Each structure stands twice: as structure tokens, then as C-alpha cells.
PDB file of N, CA and C in Angstrom:
ATOM      1  N   MET D 276       8.308  31.277  50.678  1.00  0.00           N
ATOM      2  CA  MET D 276       7.262  32.157  51.142  1.00  0.00           C
ATOM      3  C   MET D 276       5.970  31.351  51.249  1.00  0.00           C
ATOM      4  N   SER D 277       5.259  31.482  52.353  1.00  0.00           N
ATOM      5  CA  SER D 277       4.042  30.704  52.556  1.00  0.00           C
ATOM      6  C   SER D 277       2.823  31.485  52.078  1.00  0.00           C
ATOM      7  N   ASP D 278       1.664  30.823  52.053  1.00  0.00           N
ATOM      8  CA  ASP D 278       0.431  31.445  51.570  1.00  0.00           C
ATOM      9  C   ASP D 278      -0.093  32.501  52.535  1.00  0.00           C
ATOM     10  N   ASN D 279       0.303  32.460  53.804  1.00  0.00           N
ATOM     11  CA  ASN D 279      -0.219  33.372  54.812  1.00  0.00           C
ATOM     12  C   ASN D 279       0.537  34.690  54.860  1.00  0.00           C
ATOM     13  N   GLU D 280       1.687  34.781  54.222  1.00  0.00           N
ATOM     14  CA  GLU D 280       2.474  36.000  54.267  1.00  0.00           C
ATOM     15  C   GLU D 280       1.901  37.045  53.314  1.00  0.00           C
ATOM     16  N   ALA D 281       1.876  38.279  53.738  1.00  0.00           N
ATOM     17  CA  ALA D 281       1.352  39.371  52.922  1.00  0.00           C
ATOM     18  C   ALA D 281       2.507  40.108  52.266  1.00  0.00           C
ATOM     19  N   ILE D 282       2.247  40.623  51.111  1.00  0.00           N
ATOM     20  CA  ILE D 282       3.243  41.400  50.380  1.00  0.00           C
ATOM     21  C   ILE D 282       2.807  42.860  50.425  1.00  0.00           C
ATOM     22  N   ASN D 283       3.686  43.722  50.898  1.00  0.00           N
ATOM     23  CA  ASN D 283       3.385  45.152  50.956  1.00  0.00           C
ATOM     24  C   ASN D 283       3.959  45.831  49.725  1.00  0.00           C
ATOM     25  N   VAL D 284       3.091  46.492  48.966  1.00  0.00           N
ATOM     26  CA  VAL D 284       3.520  47.190  47.764  1.00  0.00           C
ATOM     27  C   VAL D 284       3.006  48.616  47.852  1.00  0.00           C
ATOM     28  N   ASN D 285       3.870  49.562  47.554  1.00  0.00           N
ATOM     29  CA  ASN D 285       3.464  50.956  47.539  1.00  0.00           C
ATOM     30  C   ASN D 285       2.820  51.253  46.186  1.00  0.00           C
ATOM     31  N   ILE D 286       1.495  51.211  46.134  1.00  0.00           N
ATOM     32  CA  ILE D 286       0.764  51.368  44.882  1.00  0.00           C
ATOM     33  C   ILE D 286       0.909  52.772  44.317  1.00  0.00           C
ATOM     34  N   SER D 287       0.963  53.776  45.183  1.00  0.00           N
ATOM     35  CA  SER D 287       1.028  55.158  44.692  1.00  0.00           C
ATOM     36  C   SER D 287       2.348  55.460  43.995  1.00  0.00           C
ATOM     37  N   ALA D 288       3.376  54.608  44.186  1.00  0.00           N
ATOM     38  CA  ALA D 288       4.658  54.828  43.533  1.00  0.00           C
ATOM     39  C   ALA D 288       4.680  54.321  42.102  1.00  0.00           C
ATOM     40  N   MET D 289       3.687  53.530  41.711  1.00  0.00           N
ATOM     41  CA  MET D 289       3.638  52.988  40.359  1.00  0.00           C
ATOM     42  C   MET D 289       2.946  53.978  39.428  1.00  0.00           C
ATOM     43  N   PRO D 290       3.599  54.415  38.334  1.00  0.00           N
ATOM     44  CA  PRO D 290       2.989  55.412  37.451  1.00  0.00           C
ATOM     45  C   PRO D 290       1.732  54.924  36.737  1.00  0.00           C
ATOM     46  N   ALA D 291       1.667  53.649  36.407  1.00  0.00           N
ATOM     47  CA  ALA D 291       0.483  53.136  35.717  1.00  0.00           C
ATOM     48  C   ALA D 291      -0.731  53.167  36.636  1.00  0.00           C
ATOM     49  N   VAL D 292      -0.518  52.865  37.904  1.00  0.00           N
ATOM     50  CA  VAL D 292      -1.619  52.869  38.861  1.00  0.00           C
ATOM     51  C   VAL D 292      -2.024  54.304  39.184  1.00  0.00           C
ATOM     52  N   GLN D 293      -1.068  55.228  39.193  1.00  0.00           N
ATOM     53  CA  GLN D 293      -1.396  56.628  39.452  1.00  0.00           C
ATOM     54  C   GLN D 293      -2.363  57.161  38.412  1.00  0.00           C
ATOM     55  N   SER D 294      -2.154  56.808  37.148  1.00  0.00           N
ATOM     56  CA  SER D 294      -3.047  57.290  36.109  1.00  0.00           C
ATOM     57  C   SER D 294      -4.436  56.683  36.239  1.00  0.00           C
ATOM     58  N   LEU D 295      -4.526  55.443  36.760  1.00  0.00           N
ATOM     59  CA  LEU D 295      -5.828  54.819  36.964  1.00  0.00           C
ATOM     60  C   LEU D 295      -6.558  55.421  38.153  1.00  0.00           C
ATOM     61  N   GLN D 296      -5.803  55.832  39.164  1.00  0.00           N
ATOM     62  CA  GLN D 296      -6.414  56.409  40.343  1.00  0.00           C
ATOM     63  C   GLN D 296      -6.721  57.886  40.177  1.00  0.00           C
ATOM     64  N   ASN D 297      -6.215  58.500  39.141  1.00  0.00           N
ATOM     65  CA  ASN D 297      -6.415  59.921  38.908  1.00  0.00           C
ATOM     66  C   ASN D 297      -7.875  60.183  38.569  1.00  0.00           C
ATOM     67  N   PRO D 298      -8.587  60.992  39.364  1.00  0.00           N
ATOM     68  CA  PRO D 298      -9.999  61.241  39.074  1.00  0.00           C
ATOM     69  C   PRO D 298     -10.220  62.101  37.838  1.00  0.00           C
ATOM     70  N   GLN D 299      -9.174  62.707  37.299  1.00  0.00           N
ATOM     71  CA  GLN D 299      -9.319  63.552  36.124  1.00  0.00           C
ATOM     72  C   GLN D 299      -9.302  62.753  34.828  1.00  0.00           C
ATOM     73  N   SER D 300      -9.018  61.451  34.899  1.00  0.00           N
ATOM     74  CA  SER D 300      -9.020  60.653  33.676  1.00  0.00           C
ATOM     75  C   SER D 300     -10.439  60.600  33.139  1.00  0.00           C
ATOM     76  N   SER D 301     -10.599  60.717  31.816  1.00  0.00           N
ATOM     77  CA  SER D 301     -11.903  60.920  31.201  1.00  0.00           C
ATOM     78  C   SER D 301     -12.791  59.689  31.216  1.00  0.00           C
ATOM     79  N   SER D 302     -12.269  58.517  30.888  1.00  0.00           N
ATOM     80  CA  SER D 302     -13.122  57.336  30.836  1.00  0.00           C
ATOM     81  C   SER D 302     -12.318  56.098  31.165  1.00  0.00           C
ATOM     82  N   SER D 303     -13.042  55.006  31.370  1.00  0.00           N
ATOM     83  CA  SER D 303     -12.369  53.774  31.753  1.00  0.00           C
ATOM     84  C   SER D 303     -11.863  52.997  30.545  1.00  0.00           C
ATOM     85  N   SER D 304     -12.437  53.234  29.383  1.00  0.00           N
ATOM     86  CA  SER D 304     -11.976  52.529  28.198  1.00  0.00           C
ATOM     87  C   SER D 304     -11.875  53.518  27.032  1.00  0.00           C
ATOM     88  N   PRO D 305     -10.992  53.244  26.086  1.00  0.00           N
ATOM     89  CA  PRO D 305     -10.839  54.166  24.962  1.00  0.00           C
ATOM     90  C   PRO D 305     -12.051  54.126  24.035  1.00  0.00           C
ATOM     91  N   VAL D 306     -12.241  55.218  23.311  1.00  0.00           N
ATOM     92  CA  VAL D 306     -13.361  55.323  22.381  1.00  0.00           C
ATOM     93  C   VAL D 306     -13.036  54.553  21.113  1.00  0.00           C
ATOM     94  N   LYS D 307     -13.964  53.705  20.681  1.00  0.00           N
ATOM     95  CA  LYS D 307     -13.794  52.994  19.427  1.00  0.00           C
ATOM     96  C   LYS D 307     -14.435  53.858  18.340  1.00  0.00           C
ATOM     97  N   LYS D 308     -13.632  54.342  17.437  1.00  0.00           N
ATOM     98  CA  LYS D 308     -14.131  55.235  16.404  1.00  0.00           C
ATOM     99  C   LYS D 308     -14.851  54.470  15.306  1.00  0.00           C
ATOM    100  N   ASN D 309     -15.874  55.101  14.775  1.00  0.00           N
ATOM    101  CA  ASN D 309     -16.607  54.555  13.645  1.00  0.00           C
ATOM    102  C   ASN D 309     -15.754  54.765  12.402  1.00  0.00           C
ATOM    103  N   ARG D 310     -15.532  53.725  11.618  1.00  0.00           N
ATOM    104  CA  ARG D 310     -14.674  53.893  10.448  1.00  0.00           C
ATOM    105  C   ARG D 310     -15.378  54.741   9.391  1.00  0.00           C
ATOM    106  N   CYS D 311     -14.593  55.402   8.606  1.00  0.00           N
ATOM    107  CA  CYS D 311     -15.094  56.331   7.607  1.00  0.00           C
ATOM    108  C   CYS D 311     -15.962  55.605   6.578  1.00  0.00           C
ATOM    109  N   GLY D 312     -17.144  56.117   6.318  1.00  0.00           N
ATOM    110  CA  GLY D 312     -18.041  55.541   5.337  1.00  0.00           C
ATOM    111  C   GLY D 312     -18.935  54.446   5.861  1.00  0.00           C
ATOM    112  N   ALA D 313     -18.756  54.050   7.129  1.00  0.00           N
ATOM    113  CA  ALA D 313     -19.578  52.987   7.700  1.00  0.00           C
ATOM    114  C   ALA D 313     -20.955  53.530   8.075  1.00  0.00           C
ATOM    115  N   PHE D 314     -21.947  52.653   8.057  1.00  0.00           N
ATOM    116  CA  PHE D 314     -23.298  53.045   8.427  1.00  0.00           C
ATOM    117  C   PHE D 314     -23.363  53.329   9.922  1.00  0.00           C
ATOM    118  N   VAL D 315     -24.166  54.307  10.283  1.00  0.00           N
ATOM    119  CA  VAL D 315     -24.444  54.587  11.681  1.00  0.00           C
ATOM    120  C   VAL D 315     -25.854  54.083  11.934  1.00  0.00           C
ATOM    121  N   GLY D 316     -25.965  53.022  12.712  1.00  0.00           N
ATOM    122  CA  GLY D 316     -27.252  52.384  12.954  1.00  0.00           C
ATOM    123  C   GLY D 316     -28.106  53.141  13.959  1.00  0.00           C
ATOM    124  N   SER D 317     -29.305  52.636  14.167  1.00  0.00           N
ATOM    125  CA  SER D 317     -30.244  53.316  15.061  1.00  0.00           C
ATOM    126  C   SER D 317     -29.768  53.295  16.514  1.00  0.00           C
ATOM    127  N   LYS D 318     -29.047  52.252  16.930  1.00  0.00           N
ATOM    128  CA  LYS D 318     -28.530  52.220  18.301  1.00  0.00           C
ATOM    129  C   LYS D 318     -27.497  53.310  18.522  1.00  0.00           C
ATOM    130  N   GLN D 319     -26.622  53.497  17.536  1.00  0.00           N
ATOM    131  CA  GLN D 319     -25.627  54.562  17.651  1.00  0.00           C
ATOM    132  C   GLN D 319     -26.297  55.930  17.610  1.00  0.00           C
ATOM    133  N   LYS D 320     -27.325  56.061  16.803  1.00  0.00           N
ATOM    134  CA  LYS D 320     -28.046  57.325  16.737  1.00  0.00           C
ATOM    135  C   LYS D 320     -28.748  57.616  18.058  1.00  0.00           C
ATOM    136  N   LEU D 321     -29.297  56.580  18.693  1.00  0.00           N
ATOM    137  CA  LEU D 321     -29.914  56.768  20.002  1.00  0.00           C
ATOM    138  C   LEU D 321     -28.886  57.187  21.042  1.00  0.00           C
ATOM    139  N   MET D 322     -27.674  56.644  20.942  1.00  0.00           N
ATOM    140  CA  MET D 322     -26.601  57.060  21.839  1.00  0.00           C
ATOM    141  C   MET D 322     -26.303  58.542  21.661  1.00  0.00           C
ATOM    142  N   ILE D 323     -26.270  59.000  20.411  1.00  0.00           N
ATOM    143  CA  ILE D 323     -26.013  60.410  20.125  1.00  0.00           C
ATOM    144  C   ILE D 323     -27.108  61.270  20.741  1.00  0.00           C
ATOM    145  N   ILE D 324     -28.361  60.894  20.535  1.00  0.00           N
ATOM    146  CA  ILE D 324     -29.490  61.678  21.033  1.00  0.00           C
ATOM    147  C   ILE D 324     -29.509  61.693  22.559  1.00  0.00           C
ATOM    148  N   ASN D 325     -29.276  60.547  23.182  1.00  0.00           N
ATOM    149  CA  ASN D 325     -29.268  60.483  24.641  1.00  0.00           C
ATOM    150  C   ASN D 325     -28.150  61.334  25.238  1.00  0.00           C
ATOM    151  N   LEU D 326     -26.987  61.282  24.618  1.00  0.00           N
ATOM    152  CA  LEU D 326     -25.870  62.095  25.088  1.00  0.00           C
ATOM    153  C   LEU D 326     -26.164  63.582  24.872  1.00  0.00           C
ATOM    154  N   TYR D 327     -26.783  63.905  23.750  1.00  0.00           N
ATOM    155  CA  TYR D 327     -27.171  65.289  23.462  1.00  0.00           C
ATOM    156  C   TYR D 327     -28.131  65.816  24.530  1.00  0.00           C
ATOM    157  N   LYS D 328     -29.132  65.012  24.875  1.00  0.00           N
ATOM    158  CA  LYS D 328     -30.109  65.432  25.880  1.00  0.00           C
ATOM    159  C   LYS D 328     -29.460  65.629  27.246  1.00  0.00           C
ATOM    160  N   SER D 329     -28.594  64.696  27.630  1.00  0.00           N
ATOM    161  CA  SER D 329     -27.963  64.803  28.947  1.00  0.00           C
ATOM    162  C   SER D 329     -27.004  65.991  29.017  1.00  0.00           C
ATOM    163  N   LYS D 330     -26.255  66.227  27.940  1.00  0.00           N
ATOM    164  CA  LYS D 330     -25.320  67.360  27.941  1.00  0.00           C
ATOM    165  C   LYS D 330     -26.055  68.702  27.954  1.00  0.00           C
ATOM    166  N   THR D 331     -27.187  68.786  27.249  1.00  0.00           N
ATOM    167  CA  THR D 331     -27.938  70.047  27.252  1.00  0.00           C
ATOM    168  C   THR D 331     -28.584  70.296  28.612  1.00  0.00           C
ATOM    169  N   GLN D 332     -28.932  69.243  29.343  1.00  0.00           N
ATOM    170  CA  GLN D 332     -29.465  69.428  30.698  1.00  0.00           C
ATOM    171  C   GLN D 332     -28.368  69.830  31.667  1.00  0.00           C
ATOM    172  N   GLN D 333     -27.178  69.251  31.509  1.00  0.00           N
ATOM    173  CA  GLN D 333     -26.069  69.570  32.406  1.00  0.00           C
ATOM    174  C   GLN D 333     -25.543  70.980  32.161  1.00  0.00           C
ATOM    175  N   GLU D 334     -25.376  71.333  30.896  1.00  0.00           N
ATOM    176  CA  GLU D 334     -24.823  72.643  30.534  1.00  0.00           C
ATOM    177  C   GLU D 334     -25.689  73.291  29.459  1.00  0.00           C
ATOM    178  N   PRO D 335     -26.808  73.911  29.841  1.00  0.00           N
ATOM    179  CA  PRO D 335     -27.702  74.503  28.844  1.00  0.00           C
ATOM    180  C   PRO D 335     -27.106  75.717  28.124  1.00  0.00           C
ATOM    181  N   SER D 336     -26.080  76.332  28.705  1.00  0.00           N
ATOM    182  CA  SER D 336     -25.500  77.516  28.079  1.00  0.00           C
ATOM    183  C   SER D 336     -24.391  77.193  27.077  1.00  0.00           C
ATOM    184  N   MET D 337     -24.044  75.918  26.911  1.00  0.00           N
ATOM    185  CA  MET D 337     -22.973  75.531  25.986  1.00  0.00           C
ATOM    186  C   MET D 337     -23.403  75.780  24.546  1.00  0.00           C
ATOM    187  N   LYS D 338     -22.488  76.306  23.753  1.00  0.00           N
ATOM    188  CA  LYS D 338     -22.790  76.588  22.351  1.00  0.00           C
ATOM    189  C   LYS D 338     -22.961  75.294  21.564  1.00  0.00           C
ATOM    190  N   TYR D 339     -23.787  75.370  20.522  1.00  0.00           N
ATOM    191  CA  TYR D 339     -24.168  74.193  19.734  1.00  0.00           C
ATOM    192  C   TYR D 339     -22.950  73.520  19.108  1.00  0.00           C
ATOM    193  N   LYS D 340     -22.067  74.294  18.475  1.00  0.00           N
ATOM    194  CA  LYS D 340     -20.893  73.699  17.813  1.00  0.00           C
ATOM    195  C   LYS D 340     -19.981  73.001  18.814  1.00  0.00           C
ATOM    196  N   ASN D 341     -19.761  73.625  19.958  1.00  0.00           N
ATOM    197  CA  ASN D 341     -18.912  73.009  20.977  1.00  0.00           C
ATOM    198  C   ASN D 341     -19.539  71.731  21.509  1.00  0.00           C
ATOM    199  N   LEU D 342     -20.857  71.742  21.660  1.00  0.00           N
ATOM    200  CA  LEU D 342     -21.575  70.557  22.121  1.00  0.00           C
ATOM    201  C   LEU D 342     -21.453  69.418  21.114  1.00  0.00           C
ATOM    202  N   MET D 343     -21.588  69.722  19.831  1.00  0.00           N
ATOM    203  CA  MET D 343     -21.478  68.695  18.796  1.00  0.00           C
ATOM    204  C   MET D 343     -20.060  68.122  18.735  1.00  0.00           C
ATOM    205  N   LYS D 344     -19.059  68.977  18.896  1.00  0.00           N
ATOM    206  CA  LYS D 344     -17.662  68.510  18.907  1.00  0.00           C
ATOM    207  C   LYS D 344     -17.413  67.588  20.093  1.00  0.00           C
ATOM    208  N   LEU D 345     -17.957  67.959  21.249  1.00  0.00           N
ATOM    209  CA  LEU D 345     -17.786  67.149  22.451  1.00  0.00           C
ATOM    210  C   LEU D 345     -18.439  65.781  22.295  1.00  0.00           C
ATOM    211  N   ILE D 346     -19.657  65.758  21.772  1.00  0.00           N
ATOM    212  CA  ILE D 346     -20.363  64.494  21.552  1.00  0.00           C
ATOM    213  C   ILE D 346     -19.608  63.631  20.546  1.00  0.00           C
ATOM    214  N   SER D 347     -19.119  64.259  19.484  1.00  0.00           N
ATOM    215  CA  SER D 347     -18.376  63.537  18.457  1.00  0.00           C
ATOM    216  C   SER D 347     -17.132  62.868  19.036  1.00  0.00           C
ATOM    217  N   LYS D 348     -16.405  63.581  19.876  1.00  0.00           N
ATOM    218  CA  LYS D 348     -15.192  63.017  20.472  1.00  0.00           C
ATOM    219  C   LYS D 348     -15.514  61.924  21.477  1.00  0.00           C
ATOM    220  N   GLU D 349     -16.573  62.101  22.253  1.00  0.00           N
ATOM    221  CA  GLU D 349     -16.902  61.119  23.286  1.00  0.00           C
ATOM    222  C   GLU D 349     -17.386  59.801  22.694  1.00  0.00           C
ATOM    223  N   ILE D 350     -18.158  59.867  21.616  1.00  0.00           N
ATOM    224  CA  ILE D 350     -18.714  58.655  21.027  1.00  0.00           C
ATOM    225  C   ILE D 350     -17.796  58.064  19.962  1.00  0.00           C
ATOM    226  N   GLY D 351     -17.056  58.908  19.256  1.00  0.00           N
ATOM    227  CA  GLY D 351     -16.175  58.419  18.206  1.00  0.00           C
ATOM    228  C   GLY D 351     -16.839  58.406  16.843  1.00  0.00           C
ATOM    229  N   ILE D 352     -17.892  59.183  16.681  1.00  0.00           N
ATOM    230  CA  ILE D 352     -18.596  59.305  15.407  1.00  0.00           C
ATOM    231  C   ILE D 352     -18.327  60.705  14.879  1.00  0.00           C
ATOM    232  N   GLY D 353     -18.260  60.848  13.575  1.00  0.00           N
ATOM    233  CA  GLY D 353     -17.892  62.112  12.950  1.00  0.00           C
ATOM    234  C   GLY D 353     -18.795  63.279  13.308  1.00  0.00           C
ATOM    235  N   TYR D 354     -18.210  64.465  13.253  1.00  0.00           N
ATOM    236  CA  TYR D 354     -18.904  65.703  13.605  1.00  0.00           C
ATOM    237  C   TYR D 354     -20.151  65.916  12.755  1.00  0.00           C
ATOM    238  N   ASN D 355     -20.020  65.766  11.433  1.00  0.00           N
ATOM    239  CA  ASN D 355     -21.163  65.977  10.544  1.00  0.00           C
ATOM    240  C   ASN D 355     -22.274  64.967  10.796  1.00  0.00           C
ATOM    241  N   THR D 356     -21.925  63.733  11.087  1.00  0.00           N
ATOM    242  CA  THR D 356     -22.917  62.714  11.381  1.00  0.00           C
ATOM    243  C   THR D 356     -23.687  63.059  12.648  1.00  0.00           C
ATOM    244  N   VAL D 357     -22.973  63.535  13.663  1.00  0.00           N
ATOM    245  CA  VAL D 357     -23.620  63.936  14.915  1.00  0.00           C
ATOM    246  C   VAL D 357     -24.571  65.107  14.664  1.00  0.00           C
ATOM    247  N   CYS D 358     -24.107  66.103  13.907  1.00  0.00           N
ATOM    248  CA  CYS D 358     -24.949  67.272  13.602  1.00  0.00           C
ATOM    249  C   CYS D 358     -26.198  66.868  12.823  1.00  0.00           C
ATOM    250  N   ASN D 359     -26.020  66.024  11.815  1.00  0.00           N
ATOM    251  CA  ASN D 359     -27.161  65.585  11.006  1.00  0.00           C
ATOM    252  C   ASN D 359     -28.145  64.757  11.827  1.00  0.00           C
ATOM    253  N   THR D 360     -27.655  63.909  12.683  1.00  0.00           N
ATOM    254  CA  THR D 360     -28.526  63.068  13.507  1.00  0.00           C
ATOM    255  C   THR D 360     -29.348  63.914  14.472  1.00  0.00           C
ATOM    256  N   VAL D 361     -28.709  64.881  15.111  1.00  0.00           N
ATOM    257  CA  VAL D 361     -29.417  65.745  16.061  1.00  0.00           C
ATOM    258  C   VAL D 361     -30.439  66.611  15.334  1.00  0.00           C
ATOM    259  N   SER D 362     -30.065  67.155  14.174  1.00  0.00           N
ATOM    260  CA  SER D 362     -31.018  67.999  13.445  1.00  0.00           C
ATOM    261  C   SER D 362     -32.208  67.188  12.921  1.00  0.00           C
ATOM    262  N   ASP D 363     -31.955  65.956  12.455  1.00  0.00           N
ATOM    263  CA  ASP D 363     -33.053  65.078  12.031  1.00  0.00           C
ATOM    264  C   ASP D 363     -33.982  64.760  13.195  1.00  0.00           C
ATOM    265  N   TYR D 364     -33.390  64.526  14.358  1.00  0.00           N
ATOM    266  CA  TYR D 364     -34.198  64.228  15.531  1.00  0.00           C
ATOM    267  C   TYR D 364     -35.048  65.434  15.932  1.00  0.00           C
ATOM    268  N   LYS D 365     -34.466  66.603  15.848  1.00  0.00           N
ATOM    269  CA  LYS D 365     -35.219  67.812  16.203  1.00  0.00           C
ATOM    270  C   LYS D 365     -36.401  68.028  15.260  1.00  0.00           C
ATOM    271  N   LYS D 366     -36.218  67.714  13.984  1.00  0.00           N
ATOM    272  CA  LYS D 366     -37.289  67.899  12.997  1.00  0.00           C
ATOM    273  C   LYS D 366     -38.374  66.845  13.127  1.00  0.00           C
ATOM    274  N   ASN D 367     -37.983  65.577  13.205  1.00  0.00           N
ATOM    275  CA  ASN D 367     -38.935  64.468  13.125  1.00  0.00           C
ATOM    276  C   ASN D 367     -39.296  63.849  14.465  1.00  0.00           C
ATOM    277  N   LYS D 368     -38.533  64.141  15.514  1.00  0.00           N
ATOM    278  CA  LYS D 368     -38.722  63.551  16.842  1.00  0.00           C
ATOM    279  C   LYS D 368     -38.641  62.022  16.825  1.00  0.00           C
ATOM    280  N   GLU D 369     -37.848  61.485  15.895  1.00  0.00           N
ATOM    281  CA  GLU D 369     -37.621  60.042  15.840  1.00  0.00           C
ATOM    282  C   GLU D 369     -36.257  59.766  15.214  1.00  0.00           C
ATOM    283  N   VAL D 370     -35.766  58.549  15.455  1.00  0.00           N
ATOM    284  CA  VAL D 370     -34.479  58.121  14.910  1.00  0.00           C
ATOM    285  C   VAL D 370     -34.749  56.974  13.955  1.00  0.00           C
ATOM    286  N   LYS D 371     -34.203  57.088  12.747  1.00  0.00           N
ATOM    287  CA  LYS D 371     -34.419  56.046  11.738  1.00  0.00           C
ATOM    288  C   LYS D 371     -33.117  55.311  11.464  1.00  0.00           C
ATOM    289  N   SER D 372     -33.256  54.043  11.144  1.00  0.00           N
ATOM    290  CA  SER D 372     -32.119  53.222  10.777  1.00  0.00           C
ATOM    291  C   SER D 372     -31.842  53.406   9.289  1.00  0.00           C
ATOM    292  N   PRO D 373     -30.575  53.373   8.865  1.00  0.00           N
ATOM    293  CA  PRO D 373     -30.277  53.573   7.447  1.00  0.00           C
ATOM    294  C   PRO D 373     -30.640  52.363   6.597  1.00  0.00           C
ATOM    295  N   ASN D 374     -30.838  52.606   5.313  1.00  0.00           N
ATOM    296  CA  ASN D 374     -31.074  51.533   4.366  1.00  0.00           C
ATOM    297  C   ASN D 374     -29.710  50.961   3.987  1.00  0.00           C
ATOM    298  N   LYS D 375     -29.433  49.733   4.393  1.00  0.00           N
ATOM    299  CA  LYS D 375     -28.113  49.145   4.172  1.00  0.00           C
ATOM    300  C   LYS D 375     -27.968  48.471   2.823  1.00  0.00           C
ATOM    301  N   LYS D 376     -29.039  48.415   2.048  1.00  0.00           N
ATOM    302  CA  LYS D 376     -28.964  47.796   0.727  1.00  0.00           C
ATOM    303  C   LYS D 376     -28.519  48.848  -0.277  1.00  0.00           C
ATOM    304  N   LYS D 377     -27.573  48.473  -1.081  1.00  0.00           N
ATOM    305  CA  LYS D 377     -27.091  49.399  -2.105  1.00  0.00           C
ATOM    306  C   LYS D 377     -27.971  49.290  -3.336  1.00  0.00           C
ATOM    307  N   ASN D 378     -28.339  50.415  -3.862  1.00  0.00           N
ATOM    308  CA  ASN D 378     -29.132  50.442  -5.079  1.00  0.00           C
ATOM    309  C   ASN D 378     -28.225  50.219  -6.267  1.00  0.00           C
ATOM    310  N   SER D 379     -28.550  49.232  -7.072  1.00  0.00           N
ATOM    311  CA  SER D 379     -27.735  48.990  -8.265  1.00  0.00           C
ATOM    312  C   SER D 379     -28.606  49.223  -9.499  1.00  0.00           C
ATOM    313  N   SER D 380     -28.287  50.230 -10.256  1.00  0.00           N
ATOM    314  CA  SER D 380     -29.060  50.553 -11.449  1.00  0.00           C
ATOM    315  C   SER D 380     -28.667  49.667 -12.628  1.00  0.00           C
ATOM    316  N   ASN D 381     -27.558  48.912 -12.496  1.00  0.00           N
ATOM    317  CA  ASN D 381     -27.112  48.048 -13.587  1.00  0.00           C
ATOM    318  C   ASN D 381     -27.927  46.762 -13.693  1.00  0.00           C
ATOM    319  N   ASN D 382     -28.627  46.367 -12.636  1.00  0.00           N
ATOM    320  CA  ASN D 382     -29.361  45.097 -12.631  1.00  0.00           C
ATOM    321  C   ASN D 382     -30.753  45.204 -13.247  1.00  0.00           C
ATOM    322  N   GLN D 383     -31.139  46.318 -13.762  1.00  0.00           N
ATOM    323  CA  GLN D 383     -32.485  46.483 -14.284  1.00  0.00           C
ATOM    324  C   GLN D 383     -32.636  45.973 -15.670  1.00  0.00           C
TER     325      GLN D 383
END
């Protein structure tokens, strides 16, 4: 076979390609979940807030719990963390980074 010859392949017959071409697929890459007990930094908190703002503009009639569940699944951060981050933002209008140093009372 020479370099000038073309190969005809029926792409729609391949099941893996069908799932990629399906417009109903949710995202291009899987969600990387935050491991349990890990710190949620200010960048992740900003992602939560930005997603919260965009979802409330798109669907203002969506209930709060359903919105928090949706954000939690899309980002991969726990439901309670999402709720706490949004409520903190609503109260203080700012996002704070966590204190990553562990307090040790034994060293005193």
C-alpha cells in the first residue's frame, strides 16, 4: 500500500466513536474526586463559587439542595463542602484558603 492511498473507515459503526460523537455525553474528561479529608484550597473554592453563580444565572428556579448536589457531582467535591463554601461566600463575600498547618498541643 502506498502513501497516496486513502483508507475508508465507517466511523459511525464503531461504538467507541459513537459515544464520543454523542452530544448528550456530559464532559470530555472524567471528574477527579477530592479525596476524603483533603484540604479544599482557594482555587477549588473559587471553582465552586463560579459554578454556583453560572448555574443560578442559567436556572434561577432550581432548588438549593439540587443545585448543591449538581455542583458537587460536577466538580467532585463533597456535598457538605460545597454547601459550606457557598454559605461562607454569601456571608463574607470572599473565599479564604484553609490553614494547612496542624496545631500540635503536645509541643508546648
